[in-house]
Short mmCIF file of C-alpha atoms and ligand atoms in Angstrom, two decimals:
data_model
loop_
_atom_site.label_atom_id
_atom_site.label_comp_id
_atom_site.label_asym_id
_atom_site.label_seq_id
_atom_site.Cartn_x
_atom_site.Cartn_y
_atom_site.Cartn_z
CA MET I 15 9.98 18.54 -30.45
CA GLY I 16 12.85 16.27 -31.17
CA PRO I 17 12.40 12.81 -31.88
CA MET I 18 12.41 10.92 -27.82
CA SER I 19 9.33 12.53 -27.90
CA THR I 20 7.57 11.37 -30.78
CA VAL I 21 5.44 7.74 -29.27
CA PRO I 22 4.08 5.06 -31.44
CA THR I 23 0.28 4.23 -31.62
CA ILE I 24 -0.92 0.57 -31.83
CA GLU I 25 -4.30 0.73 -34.07
CA LEU I 26 -6.79 -1.09 -32.15
CA ASN I 27 -8.33 -3.64 -34.06
CA ASP I 28 -12.23 -1.20 -33.62
CA GLY I 29 -10.24 0.86 -34.82
CA HIS I 30 -8.88 4.01 -32.88
CA THR I 31 -5.42 4.23 -32.19
CA ILE I 32 -3.81 4.09 -28.44
CA PRO I 33 -0.02 6.00 -27.67
CA GLN I 34 1.94 2.40 -26.50
CA LEU I 35 3.78 4.34 -24.31
CA GLY I 36 1.72 6.15 -20.96
CA PHE I 37 1.68 6.97 -17.22
CA GLY I 38 -0.12 4.84 -14.50
CA VAL I 39 -1.15 6.09 -11.65
CA PHE I 40 -1.30 2.54 -9.22
CA GLN I 41 -0.95 3.25 -5.91
CA ILE I 42 -0.31 7.11 -6.53
CA PRO I 43 -2.23 8.93 -2.95
CA PRO I 44 -4.57 11.25 -4.67
CA GLU I 45 -3.07 14.47 -3.22
CA GLU I 46 -0.23 13.94 -5.31
CA THR I 47 -1.94 13.01 -8.35
CA ALA I 48 -2.49 16.25 -10.30
CA GLU I 49 1.38 17.23 -9.38
CA ALA I 50 2.42 13.52 -10.73
CA VAL I 51 0.41 13.24 -13.90
CA GLY I 52 1.08 17.14 -14.40
CA ARG I 53 4.44 16.41 -14.68
CA ALA I 54 3.93 13.87 -16.88
CA LEU I 55 1.79 15.77 -19.57
CA GLU I 56 5.10 18.20 -19.58
CA VAL I 57 7.14 15.53 -19.88
CA GLY I 58 5.20 14.67 -23.53
CA TYR I 59 2.70 12.27 -21.75
CA ARG I 60 -0.11 11.62 -23.23
CA HIS I 61 -2.00 8.73 -22.17
CA VAL I 62 -2.57 7.96 -18.27
CA ASP I 63 -4.62 4.75 -16.96
CA THR I 64 -6.33 4.86 -14.30
CA ALA I 65 -8.86 2.82 -13.29
CA GLN I 66 -11.81 3.60 -9.65
CA MET I 67 -10.12 1.35 -7.30
CA TYR I 68 -7.26 3.43 -8.21
CA GLY I 69 -8.73 6.17 -6.19
CA ASN I 70 -7.72 9.28 -8.36
CA GLU I 71 -10.27 9.83 -11.21
CA ARG I 72 -10.67 13.43 -10.30
CA GLU I 73 -7.16 13.85 -9.07
CA VAL I 74 -5.62 13.20 -13.50
CA GLY I 75 -9.50 14.80 -14.59
CA GLU I 76 -7.50 17.85 -13.39
CA ALA I 77 -4.41 18.10 -14.40
CA VAL I 78 -5.75 17.01 -17.59
CA ARG I 79 -8.07 20.08 -17.65
CA ALA I 80 -4.52 22.52 -15.97
CA SER I 81 -2.62 21.36 -18.21
CA GLY I 82 -4.44 22.75 -21.10
CA LEU I 83 -3.83 20.25 -23.60
CA ASP I 84 -6.80 19.53 -26.50
CA ARG I 85 -9.01 16.45 -24.81
CA ALA I 86 -8.53 14.82 -27.71
CA ASP I 87 -5.30 14.91 -27.85
CA MET I 88 -5.16 12.53 -24.64
CA PHE I 89 -6.34 8.90 -24.23
CA VAL I 90 -7.33 8.55 -21.17
CA THR I 91 -8.30 4.80 -20.24
CA THR I 92 -9.89 3.19 -16.51
CA LYS I 93 -11.47 0.57 -15.08
CA LEU I 94 -14.63 -1.78 -13.79
CA SER I 95 -14.03 -1.54 -9.56
CA ASN I 96 -14.77 -4.86 -8.51
CA SER I 97 -17.49 -4.71 -6.12
CA ASP I 98 -19.70 -3.03 -9.44
CA HIS I 99 -19.89 -6.34 -11.69
CA ARG I 100 -23.32 -6.09 -11.82
CA PRO I 101 -24.44 -4.41 -15.11
CA ALA I 102 -26.71 -1.97 -13.75
CA ASP I 103 -23.74 -1.22 -11.03
CA ALA I 104 -21.76 -1.25 -13.65
CA ARG I 105 -23.15 1.62 -15.46
CA GLU I 106 -23.92 3.70 -12.50
CA ALA I 107 -20.06 3.21 -11.49
CA PHE I 108 -19.23 4.46 -14.80
CA GLU I 109 -21.48 7.56 -15.13
CA ARG I 110 -19.12 8.27 -10.96
CA SER I 111 -15.55 7.49 -13.01
CA LEU I 112 -17.38 10.36 -16.17
CA SER I 113 -18.14 13.44 -13.83
CA ARG I 114 -14.73 12.30 -12.09
CA LEU I 115 -13.04 12.06 -14.71
CA GLY I 116 -15.22 15.72 -16.00
CA SER I 117 -15.32 14.51 -19.62
CA ASP I 118 -17.95 12.73 -21.38
CA TYR I 119 -16.64 10.02 -22.78
CA VAL I 120 -12.53 7.67 -21.55
CA ASP I 121 -11.27 6.07 -24.37
CA LEU I 122 -10.38 3.30 -22.45
CA PHE I 123 -12.85 0.86 -20.55
CA LEU I 124 -11.13 -2.27 -18.87
CA ILE I 125 -12.36 -4.56 -16.96
CA HIS I 126 -10.50 -4.09 -14.14
CA TRP I 127 -10.11 -8.50 -13.02
CA PRO I 128 -12.36 -11.05 -14.79
CA LEU I 129 -13.51 -12.31 -10.68
CA PRO I 130 -14.44 -16.40 -12.03
CA MET I 131 -15.83 -17.27 -8.92
CA LEU I 132 -17.92 -13.45 -7.55
CA PHE I 133 -21.95 -12.97 -8.94
CA ASP I 134 -21.37 -16.41 -10.43
CA GLY I 135 -18.89 -15.56 -12.60
CA ASP I 136 -21.46 -13.44 -15.11
CA TYR I 137 -18.50 -11.73 -16.47
CA VAL I 138 -20.40 -11.85 -19.60
CA SER I 139 -23.42 -9.91 -19.08
CA THR I 140 -20.86 -7.04 -17.43
CA TRP I 141 -19.47 -7.25 -21.33
CA LYS I 142 -22.74 -6.79 -22.73
CA THR I 143 -23.24 -3.83 -20.27
CA LEU I 144 -19.85 -2.02 -21.42
CA GLU I 145 -20.77 -3.12 -25.13
CA GLU I 146 -23.01 -1.21 -24.79
CA LEU I 147 -21.56 1.56 -23.35
CA GLN I 148 -19.42 1.87 -26.81
CA ALA I 149 -22.31 2.29 -28.32
CA GLU I 150 -23.56 5.20 -26.52
CA GLY I 151 -20.34 6.12 -27.56
CA ARG I 152 -18.46 7.19 -24.15
CA ALA I 153 -16.82 4.37 -23.83
CA ARG I 154 -14.25 5.05 -27.56
CA SER I 155 -13.03 1.56 -26.57
CA ILE I 156 -13.44 -1.02 -24.46
CA GLY I 157 -11.36 -3.58 -23.20
CA VAL I 158 -10.08 -6.52 -20.64
CA SER I 159 -7.66 -7.05 -18.13
CA ASN I 160 -6.29 -9.95 -16.18
CA PHE I 161 -8.36 -12.47 -18.08
CA GLN I 162 -7.00 -15.21 -18.87
CA VAL I 163 -7.11 -17.58 -22.57
CA GLY I 164 -10.83 -19.85 -21.38
CA HIS I 165 -12.37 -15.87 -20.10
CA LEU I 166 -11.79 -14.32 -23.64
CA GLU I 167 -13.31 -17.48 -25.14
CA ARG I 168 -15.72 -17.21 -22.84
CA LEU I 169 -16.35 -13.43 -24.46
CA ALA I 170 -15.64 -14.31 -27.98
CA THR I 171 -18.51 -17.11 -27.92
CA ASP I 172 -20.94 -15.37 -26.56
CA CYS I 173 -20.61 -11.48 -26.97
CA ASP I 174 -20.19 -9.35 -30.39
CA VAL I 175 -17.40 -7.69 -29.90
CA VAL I 176 -13.72 -8.89 -28.92
CA PRO I 177 -11.97 -6.26 -26.30
CA ALA I 178 -9.58 -3.75 -27.54
CA VAL I 179 -7.55 -4.43 -25.43
CA ASN I 180 -6.24 -7.40 -22.46
CA GLN I 181 -4.29 -5.16 -19.41
CA ILE I 182 -2.06 -8.42 -17.49
CA GLU I 183 1.24 -8.47 -15.64
CA LEU I 184 3.65 -8.79 -17.95
CA HIS I 185 7.12 -8.56 -17.57
CA PRO I 186 10.57 -10.12 -18.59
CA TYR I 187 10.49 -12.08 -15.28
CA PHE I 188 6.98 -13.07 -15.61
CA GLN I 189 6.02 -12.54 -19.49
CA ASN I 190 2.19 -13.82 -19.17
CA GLU I 191 3.22 -15.43 -22.98
CA GLU I 192 0.06 -18.04 -23.71
CA VAL I 193 -2.38 -14.78 -22.36
CA ARG I 194 -0.06 -12.36 -24.69
CA ARG I 195 -0.01 -14.86 -28.24
CA TYR I 196 -4.07 -15.28 -27.92
CA GLY I 197 -4.12 -11.63 -27.77
CA GLU I 198 -1.92 -11.29 -30.61
CA ALA I 199 -3.58 -14.03 -33.08
CA HIS I 200 -6.63 -12.74 -32.38
CA GLY I 201 -6.34 -9.30 -32.19
CA ILE I 202 -6.51 -8.41 -29.13
CA ALA I 203 -3.36 -5.74 -28.91
CA THR I 204 -1.17 -6.13 -24.99
CA GLN I 205 -0.99 -3.75 -21.88
CA ALA I 206 1.77 -5.18 -19.78
CA TRP I 207 1.09 -3.74 -16.21
CA SER I 208 3.86 -4.20 -14.02
CA PRO I 209 6.47 -3.20 -17.31
CA ILE I 210 9.39 -3.05 -14.40
CA ALA I 211 7.81 -5.65 -12.25
CA GLN I 212 7.99 -2.10 -9.36
CA GLY I 213 11.33 -1.98 -9.97
CA GLU I 214 12.06 -5.95 -8.58
CA VAL I 215 13.77 -6.99 -12.21
CA LEU I 216 16.30 -3.72 -12.13
CA ASP I 217 18.82 -5.39 -9.98
CA ASP I 218 18.98 -8.35 -12.52
CA PRO I 219 22.71 -8.32 -13.89
CA ALA I 220 21.70 -9.04 -17.72
CA ILE I 221 19.63 -5.97 -17.93
CA GLY I 222 22.36 -4.34 -15.86
CA GLU I 223 25.12 -6.04 -18.66
CA ILE I 224 22.80 -4.72 -21.04
CA ALA I 225 21.81 -1.34 -19.80
CA GLU I 226 25.94 0.05 -19.06
CA ARG I 227 26.89 -1.19 -22.72
CA VAL I 228 24.59 0.93 -24.59
CA GLY I 229 24.30 3.46 -22.03
CA ARG I 230 21.03 3.32 -20.78
CA SER I 231 19.16 2.70 -17.87
CA PRO I 232 17.78 -0.59 -16.89
CA ALA I 233 14.56 0.90 -16.46
CA GLN I 234 14.51 1.97 -20.01
CA VAL I 235 15.82 -1.34 -21.43
CA VAL I 236 12.97 -3.10 -20.07
CA LEU I 237 10.28 -0.20 -21.67
CA ARG I 238 12.40 -1.14 -24.29
CA TRP I 239 12.24 -4.04 -24.76
CA HIS I 240 8.39 -3.82 -23.49
CA ILE I 241 7.94 -1.33 -26.97
CA GLN I 242 9.94 -3.69 -28.99
CA ARG I 243 7.74 -6.71 -28.66
CA GLY I 244 4.43 -4.20 -29.28
CA SER I 245 3.07 -4.30 -26.39
CA ILE I 246 1.37 -1.23 -24.12
CA VAL I 247 3.53 0.12 -21.33
CA PHE I 248 2.12 2.58 -18.83
CA PRO I 249 5.55 2.64 -16.33
CA LYS I 250 4.41 3.95 -12.47
CA SER I 251 6.33 7.41 -11.05
CA THR I 252 6.58 9.73 -8.18
CA THR I 253 9.76 10.78 -8.81
CA PRO I 254 10.46 13.58 -11.58
CA ALA I 255 13.15 12.54 -13.09
CA ARG I 256 12.08 8.73 -13.23
CA ILE I 257 9.22 10.16 -15.03
CA GLU I 258 11.88 12.04 -17.84
CA GLU I 259 13.79 8.45 -17.80
CA ASN I 260 10.61 6.01 -18.57
CA PHE I 261 9.31 9.05 -21.17
CA ALA I 262 13.02 8.60 -23.43
CA LEU I 263 12.64 4.78 -24.57
CA PHE I 264 12.89 6.30 -28.32
CA ASP I 265 16.03 7.33 -29.02
CA PHE I 266 17.80 3.73 -29.10
CA GLU I 267 16.41 0.00 -29.98
CA LEU I 268 17.51 -2.76 -28.66
CA GLU I 269 19.93 -5.44 -30.88
CA PRO I 270 18.29 -8.86 -31.06
CA GLU I 271 20.03 -10.72 -29.82
CA ASP I 272 19.72 -8.13 -26.30
CA VAL I 273 15.74 -8.73 -26.59
CA ALA I 274 16.76 -12.30 -26.85
CA ARG I 275 18.41 -12.00 -23.21
CA LEU I 276 15.08 -10.59 -22.22
CA ASP I 277 13.02 -13.26 -22.95
CA ALA I 278 15.23 -15.36 -21.53
CA LEU I 279 14.39 -13.94 -17.80
CA ASP I 280 10.80 -15.48 -18.07
CA ARG I 281 10.35 -17.20 -14.77
CA GLY I 282 6.68 -19.07 -15.42
CA GLU I 283 4.08 -18.59 -12.92
CA ALA I 284 7.17 -18.22 -10.52
CA GLY I 285 7.68 -14.73 -11.87
CA ARG I 286 4.00 -13.74 -11.37
CA THR I 287 4.36 -10.00 -8.49
CA GLY I 288 -0.16 -10.19 -8.22
CA PRO I 289 -2.22 -12.92 -7.97
CA HIS I 290 -3.70 -14.94 -10.25
CA PRO I 291 -6.37 -13.89 -11.74
CA ASP I 292 -8.22 -17.49 -11.77
CA ARG I 293 -8.20 -17.89 -8.47
CA PHE I 294 -8.53 -13.31 -7.30
CA ASP I 295 -12.05 -13.17 -6.75
CA LEU I 296 -12.12 -10.20 -3.29
CA VAL I 297 -12.12 -7.07 -3.08
CA PRO I 298 -9.18 -6.20 -2.56
CA SER I 299 -8.23 -3.38 -0.25
P1 LIG J 18 5.55 -0.22 -11.79
O1 LIG J 18 6.05 -1.55 -12.68
O2 LIG J 18 5.38 0.26 -13.03
O3 LIG J 18 6.90 0.26 -11.53
C1 LIG J 18 6.66 1.79 -10.42
C2 LIG J 18 7.49 1.07 -9.36
O4 LIG J 18 8.88 1.13 -9.94
C3 LIG J 18 8.00 2.59 -8.72
O5 LIG J 18 7.64 1.80 -6.90
C4 LIG J 18 8.63 3.51 -8.54
O6 LIG J 18 9.26 4.52 -7.27
C5 LIG J 18 10.04 2.86 -9.82
N1 LIG J 18 10.23 3.31 -10.64
C6 LIG J 18 9.39 3.83 -12.46
N2 LIG J 18 10.49 3.91 -13.40
C7 LIG J 18 11.22 4.06 -12.43
C8 LIG J 18 13.15 4.34 -12.65
N3 LIG J 18 13.00 5.20 -14.00
N4 LIG J 18 13.71 4.02 -12.27
C9 LIG J 18 14.08 2.98 -11.27
N5 LIG J 18 12.59 2.77 -10.81
C10 LIG J 18 11.39 3.21 -10.45
O7 LIG J 18 5.16 -0.73 -11.26
P2 LIG J 18 3.00 -0.52 -11.92
O8 LIG J 18 2.14 -1.41 -10.40
O9 LIG J 18 2.73 0.85 -10.55
O10 LIG J 18 2.95 -0.67 -13.06
C11 LIG J 18 2.33 -0.27 -13.83
C12 LIG J 18 1.08 0.69 -14.32
O11 LIG J 18 0.15 -0.39 -14.73
C13 LIG J 18 0.35 1.18 -13.01
O12 LIG J 18 0.39 2.65 -12.76
C14 LIG J 18 -1.22 0.82 -13.35
O13 LIG J 18 -1.15 1.28 -14.69
C15 LIG J 18 -1.30 -0.10 -14.24
N6 LIG J 18 -1.43 -1.79 -13.21
C16 LIG J 18 -2.51 -2.82 -13.19
C17 LIG J 18 -3.15 -3.73 -12.83
C18 LIG J 18 -4.17 -4.41 -13.77
O14 LIG J 18 -4.56 -4.53 -12.34
N7 LIG J 18 -4.95 -3.37 -14.76
C19 LIG J 18 -2.11 -4.96 -11.88
C20 LIG J 18 -1.11 -2.92 -11.03
C21 LIG J 18 -0.75 -2.04 -12.38
P3 LIG J 18 8.28 5.97 -7.71
O15 LIG J 18 7.90 6.02 -7.83
O16 LIG J 18 9.50 5.86 -6.18
O17 LIG J 18 9.54 6.99 -8.58
#
């Protein structure tokens, strides 16, 4: 395979490595998931990001097994459902994930949302359960998602293991700099969810201008910007041509001035598309 298929890896704070580019399956209906993941694996993706709440872990597992790839060559992430933060529930939910995925471990298990207003805001006891799952070797790496600096500081004070990653909303219009910088300073890798803002940033004139000049699509320009800033990304698509397009990021580079132009598109809080983690206390439907 040529240089296009060479995905760099990021070393996590626990010594494991993760491919910097993966495939996201949020909002892919279960009946379409095995085909989409199968296509991604053919293209060369070796990292899949799912969640208990996405309802498609079983189909992710099926696609991985059907690919004939060695499980050791795959990186699979799943995330704890918002309804299962209590330690005993978290453990049982994790067991169900392994069974749906058809594997005796996951590469990365995340607390999906901190839910600071539910269960007395006790994501600390939830995190201690993830620490146990890691000690048992069944979650090789553990991390969090949608954690703000305050939530991370509470883990730092009350727990032993520093999360390997924090998966947060991050794209040119919402760069989440405070949280990203905290991660950088504390050895927590940043995973950027909705890296192209579900398509919303692709009509931006500055991005269009750069794309035209470098002879790439707007999505490739934005994904390449993430890569050069060191974030981990897993764009979602069920369109075969886009699955390929989003993988072709490693045979070109953005000049520093283009990176700076993308940096300048940040709209701060106004650019956020998802719920605010401090206020999000509901189990989504
Ligand atoms: P993305 O930013 O990846 O955008 C996906 C959308 O963009 C789809 O509508 C897709 O359309 C379209 N698209 C994909 N590639 C292209 C392209 N090259 N050109 C034009 N349009 C394109 O959004 P997601 O919200 O799915 O984020 C990615 C992943 O991040 C998720 O799948 C999930 O794994 C994770 N995530 C995590 C969250 C969390 O709370 N931890 C929250 C949200 C996401 P189509 O499929 O029709 O091709």
